[in-house]
Coordinates of C-alpha atoms in Angstrom, one line a residue:
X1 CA 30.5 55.8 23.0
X2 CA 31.9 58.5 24.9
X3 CA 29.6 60.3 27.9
X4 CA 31.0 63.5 26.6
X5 CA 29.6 63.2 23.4
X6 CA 26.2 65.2 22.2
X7 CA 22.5 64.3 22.6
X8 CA 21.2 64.7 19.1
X9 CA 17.9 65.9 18.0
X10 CA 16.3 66.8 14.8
X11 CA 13.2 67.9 13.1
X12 CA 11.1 69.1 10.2
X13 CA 11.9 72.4 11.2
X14 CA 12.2 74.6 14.6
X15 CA 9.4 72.7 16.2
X16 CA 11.7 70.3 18.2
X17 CA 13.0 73.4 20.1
X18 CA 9.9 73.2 22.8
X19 CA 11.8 69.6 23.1
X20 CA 15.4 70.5 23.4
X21 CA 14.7 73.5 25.6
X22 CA 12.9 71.0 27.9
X23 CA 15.9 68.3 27.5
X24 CA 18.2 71.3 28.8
X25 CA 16.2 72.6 31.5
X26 CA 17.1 69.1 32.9
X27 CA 20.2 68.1 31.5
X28 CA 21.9 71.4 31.3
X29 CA 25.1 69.8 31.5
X30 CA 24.5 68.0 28.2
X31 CA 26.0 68.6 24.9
X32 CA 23.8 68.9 22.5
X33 CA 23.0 69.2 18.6
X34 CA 19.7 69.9 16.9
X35 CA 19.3 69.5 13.2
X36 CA 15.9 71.6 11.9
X37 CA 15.3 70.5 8.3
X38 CA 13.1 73.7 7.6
X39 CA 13.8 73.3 4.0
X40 CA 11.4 70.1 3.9
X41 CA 8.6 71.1 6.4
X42 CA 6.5 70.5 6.9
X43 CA 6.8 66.4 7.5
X44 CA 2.9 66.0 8.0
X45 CA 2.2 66.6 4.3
X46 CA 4.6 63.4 2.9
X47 CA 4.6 60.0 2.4
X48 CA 5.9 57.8 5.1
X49 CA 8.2 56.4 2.1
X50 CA 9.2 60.8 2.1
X51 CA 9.1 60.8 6.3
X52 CA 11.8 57.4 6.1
X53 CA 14.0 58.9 4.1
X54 CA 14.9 62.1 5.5
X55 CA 14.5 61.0 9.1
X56 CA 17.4 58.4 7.9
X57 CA 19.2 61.6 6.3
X58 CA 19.0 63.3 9.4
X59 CA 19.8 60.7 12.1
X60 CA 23.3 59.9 9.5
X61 CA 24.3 63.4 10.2
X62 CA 23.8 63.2 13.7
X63 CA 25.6 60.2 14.1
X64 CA 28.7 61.7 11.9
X65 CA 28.8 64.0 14.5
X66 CA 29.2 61.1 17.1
X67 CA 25.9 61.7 18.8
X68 CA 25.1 59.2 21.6
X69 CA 21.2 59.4 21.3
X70 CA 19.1 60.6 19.1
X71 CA 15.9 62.1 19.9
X72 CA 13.3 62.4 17.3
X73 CA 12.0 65.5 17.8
X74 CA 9.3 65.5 15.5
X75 CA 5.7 63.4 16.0
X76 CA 5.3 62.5 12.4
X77 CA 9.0 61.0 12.0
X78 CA 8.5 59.5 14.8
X79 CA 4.8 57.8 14.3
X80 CA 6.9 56.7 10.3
X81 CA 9.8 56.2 11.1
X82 CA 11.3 55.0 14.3
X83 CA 10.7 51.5 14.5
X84 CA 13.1 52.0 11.1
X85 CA 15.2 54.0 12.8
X86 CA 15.6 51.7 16.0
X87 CA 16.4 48.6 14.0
X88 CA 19.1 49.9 11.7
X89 CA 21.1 51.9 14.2
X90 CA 22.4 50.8 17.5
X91 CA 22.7 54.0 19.5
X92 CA 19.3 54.8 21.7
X93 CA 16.2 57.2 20.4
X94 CA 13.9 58.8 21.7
X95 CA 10.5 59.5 20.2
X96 CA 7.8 62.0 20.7
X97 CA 4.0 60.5 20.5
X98 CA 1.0 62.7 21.1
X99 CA 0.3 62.9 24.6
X100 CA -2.9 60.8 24.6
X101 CA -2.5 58.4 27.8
X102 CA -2.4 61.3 30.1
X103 CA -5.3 63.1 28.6
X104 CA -7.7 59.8 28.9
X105 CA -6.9 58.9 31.9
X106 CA -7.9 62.5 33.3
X107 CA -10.8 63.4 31.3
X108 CA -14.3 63.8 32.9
X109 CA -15.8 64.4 29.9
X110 CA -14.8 60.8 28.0
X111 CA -13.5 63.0 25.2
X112 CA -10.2 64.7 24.5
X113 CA -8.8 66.6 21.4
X114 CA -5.9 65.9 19.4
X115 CA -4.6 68.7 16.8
X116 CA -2.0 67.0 14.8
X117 CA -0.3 66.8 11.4
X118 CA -1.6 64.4 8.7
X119 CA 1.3 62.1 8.8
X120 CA 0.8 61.9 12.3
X121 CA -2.8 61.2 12.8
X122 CA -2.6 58.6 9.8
X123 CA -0.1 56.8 10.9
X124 CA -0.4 53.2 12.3
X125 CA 1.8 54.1 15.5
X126 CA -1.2 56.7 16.1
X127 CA -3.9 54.4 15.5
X128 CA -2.8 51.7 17.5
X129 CA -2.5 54.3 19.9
X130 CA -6.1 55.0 20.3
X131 CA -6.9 52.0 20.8
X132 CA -5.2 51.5 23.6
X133 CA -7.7 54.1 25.2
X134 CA -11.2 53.5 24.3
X135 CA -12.6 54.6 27.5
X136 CA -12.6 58.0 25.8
X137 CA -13.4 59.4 22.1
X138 CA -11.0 61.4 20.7
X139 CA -11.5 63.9 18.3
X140 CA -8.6 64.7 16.0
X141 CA -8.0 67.7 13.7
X142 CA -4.9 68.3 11.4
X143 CA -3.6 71.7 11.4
X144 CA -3.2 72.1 8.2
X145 CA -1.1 75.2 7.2
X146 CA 0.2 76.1 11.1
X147 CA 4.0 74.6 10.3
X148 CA 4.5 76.9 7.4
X149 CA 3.4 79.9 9.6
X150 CA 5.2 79.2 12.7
X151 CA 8.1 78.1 10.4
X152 CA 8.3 82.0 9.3
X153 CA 7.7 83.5 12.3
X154 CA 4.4 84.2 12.2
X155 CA 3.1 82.8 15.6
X156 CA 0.7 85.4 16.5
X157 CA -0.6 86.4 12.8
X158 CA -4.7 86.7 12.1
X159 CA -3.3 83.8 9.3
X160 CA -2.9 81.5 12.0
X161 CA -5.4 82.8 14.8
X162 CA -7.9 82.0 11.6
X163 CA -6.7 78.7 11.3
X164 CA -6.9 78.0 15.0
X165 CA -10.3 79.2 15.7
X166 CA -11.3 77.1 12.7
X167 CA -9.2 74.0 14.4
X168 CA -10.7 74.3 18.1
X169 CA -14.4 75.4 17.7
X170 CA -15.2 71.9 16.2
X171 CA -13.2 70.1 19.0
X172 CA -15.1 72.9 21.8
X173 CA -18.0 72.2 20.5
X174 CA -17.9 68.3 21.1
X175 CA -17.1 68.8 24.5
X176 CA -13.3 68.1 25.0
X177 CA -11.9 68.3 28.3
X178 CA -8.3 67.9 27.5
X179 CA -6.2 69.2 24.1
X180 CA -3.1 67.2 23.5
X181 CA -0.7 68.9 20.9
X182 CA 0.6 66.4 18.5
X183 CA 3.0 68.6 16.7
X184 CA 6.6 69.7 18.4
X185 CA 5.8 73.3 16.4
X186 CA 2.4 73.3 18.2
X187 CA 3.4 74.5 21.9
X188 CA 4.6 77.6 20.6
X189 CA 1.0 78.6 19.9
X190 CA -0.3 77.7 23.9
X191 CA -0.7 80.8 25.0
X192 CA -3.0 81.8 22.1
X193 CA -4.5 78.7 22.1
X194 CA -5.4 79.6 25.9
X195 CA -7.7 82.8 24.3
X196 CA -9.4 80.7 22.0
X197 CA -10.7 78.0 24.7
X198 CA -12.4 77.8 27.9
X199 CA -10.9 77.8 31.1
X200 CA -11.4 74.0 31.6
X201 CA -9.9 72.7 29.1
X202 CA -6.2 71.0 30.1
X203 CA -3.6 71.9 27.1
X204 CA -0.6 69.0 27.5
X205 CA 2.3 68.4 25.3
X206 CA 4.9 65.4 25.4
X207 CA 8.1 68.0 26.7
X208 CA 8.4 67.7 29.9
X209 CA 7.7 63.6 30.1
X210 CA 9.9 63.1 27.0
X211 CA 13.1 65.3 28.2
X212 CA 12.6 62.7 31.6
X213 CA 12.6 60.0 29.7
X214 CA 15.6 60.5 28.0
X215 CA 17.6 61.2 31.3
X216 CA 16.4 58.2 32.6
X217 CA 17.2 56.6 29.0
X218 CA 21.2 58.2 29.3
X219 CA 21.2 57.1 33.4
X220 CA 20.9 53.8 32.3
X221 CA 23.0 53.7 29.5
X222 CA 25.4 55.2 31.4
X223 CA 26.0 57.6 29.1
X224 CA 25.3 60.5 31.6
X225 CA 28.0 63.7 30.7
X226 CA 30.0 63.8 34.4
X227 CA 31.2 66.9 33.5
X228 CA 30.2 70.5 35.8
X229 CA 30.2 73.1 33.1
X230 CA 27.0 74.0 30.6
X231 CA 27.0 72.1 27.6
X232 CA 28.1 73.2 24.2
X233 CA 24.5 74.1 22.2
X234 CA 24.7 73.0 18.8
X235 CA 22.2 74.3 16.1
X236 CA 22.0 73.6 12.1
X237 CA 19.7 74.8 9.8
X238 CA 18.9 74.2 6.5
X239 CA 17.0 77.7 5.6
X240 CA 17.0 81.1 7.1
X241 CA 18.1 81.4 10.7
X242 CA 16.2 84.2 12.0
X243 CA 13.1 82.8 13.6
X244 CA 15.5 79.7 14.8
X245 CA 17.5 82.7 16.5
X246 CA 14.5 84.4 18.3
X247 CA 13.5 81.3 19.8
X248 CA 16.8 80.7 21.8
X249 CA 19.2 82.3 23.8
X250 CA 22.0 83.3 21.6
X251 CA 24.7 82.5 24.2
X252 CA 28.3 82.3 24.3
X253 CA 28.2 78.2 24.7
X254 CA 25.5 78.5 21.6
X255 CA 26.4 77.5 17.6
X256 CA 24.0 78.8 15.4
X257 CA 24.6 78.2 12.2
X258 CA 22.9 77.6 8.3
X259 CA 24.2 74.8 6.4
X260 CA 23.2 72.5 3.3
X261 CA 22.1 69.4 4.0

């Protein structure tokens, strides 16, 4: 395994950006390839047999393209499938798990919110989860039908400002102190999100700590890239490439491209 060689990250769709853009903030250095599999998002709506076997699909492409981690950037894969992952292949992974422990451990309230997919918030990963933190209640709510919107762009439509208002009233009205997004497609909806609550109520994703992680993950791996330049930016997409395209800088170290896979 060579230091020079790409972080790889992949998910049901664009989503996994608000990941990667955090990994690059910090790592900037970093190659990097992301794999969005928009033509089979949304993950939350499929079996975990369905989640396995395209999270295996995805993480063989990555690693044919001599990726040195992979990061799972996707809270349903990884809630189905990681444990999978971790046992069949040898290189490290990184995982993205709602943001609960941070939320419980700050509420005043003794009750949080988690908006999540299905496959997330029915998974066993998830569930053991909250138990780890029964010093608070938490109050889940899938977001049904958000991926498909923000998958086509349409991030501040009265489809999806419907949906939310629908979404968060029931978890304002218990009382929440905290919202933890539990969807990698989720944090491009904060600042609306921000209208539709009150003031007090904290919003936290798994970004910032997960993009740490992993540098502390490649630090002691040794598998830090030495070298001074910016990174080559890597991006393959499995449907059309216009919204992926609005969400990042289209720079001169940046590949954006549409493939089949």
């Amino acid at each position: 395994m060579k230091n020079e060689n790409p972080i790889g990250f992949f998910d049901s769709g664009i989503g996994g950006i608000t990941i990667w853009k955090e990994f690059d903030k910090i790592l900037p250095h970093e190659n990097t390839i992301y794999l969005a599999d928009s033509r089979n998002a949304p993950y939350g709506q499929k079996t975990p047999e369905e989640i396995i076997f395209l999270s295996e699909k995805n993480t063989e492409y990555l690693l044919n393209r001599n990726s040195k981690m992979v990061v799972v950037a996707c809270n349903t894969a990884t809630t189905n499938a990681i444990d999978y992952l971790r046992e069949k292949y040898k290189v490290p992974f990184i995982g993205i798990e709602p943001a609960i422990k941070p939320a419980a451990l700050n509420s005043k309230t003794g009750k949080i919110g988690v908006l999540a997919t299905k496959g997330t918030l029915t998974s066993k990963l998830f569930h053991k989860a909250v138990k780890s933190y029964n010093n608070v209640e938490i109050i889940d709510q899938i977001g049904f039908g958000l991926v498909p919107l923000i998958e086509a762009g349409k991030i501040d439509s009265e489809e999806i400002k419907s949906l939310l208002k629908e979404y968060l009233s029931v978890m304002v009205q218990q009382d929440i102190d905290y919202l933890v997004l539990g969807c990698t497609h989720y944090p491009f909806l904060t600042d609306l999100i921000k209208t539709m609550i009150p003031d007090h109520i904290q919003i936290i994703d798994s970004g910032i700590p997960v993009a740490k992680h992993g540098k502390l993950l490649l630090e002691r791996c040794g598998l830090l890239n030495s070298q001074k330049t910016t990174g080559i930016k890597e991006f393959y997409i499995n449907a059309d490439e216009t919204v992926l395209k609005s969400l990042i800088s289209n720079k001169k170290n940046y590949i954006i491209q549409r493939m089949n896979f």
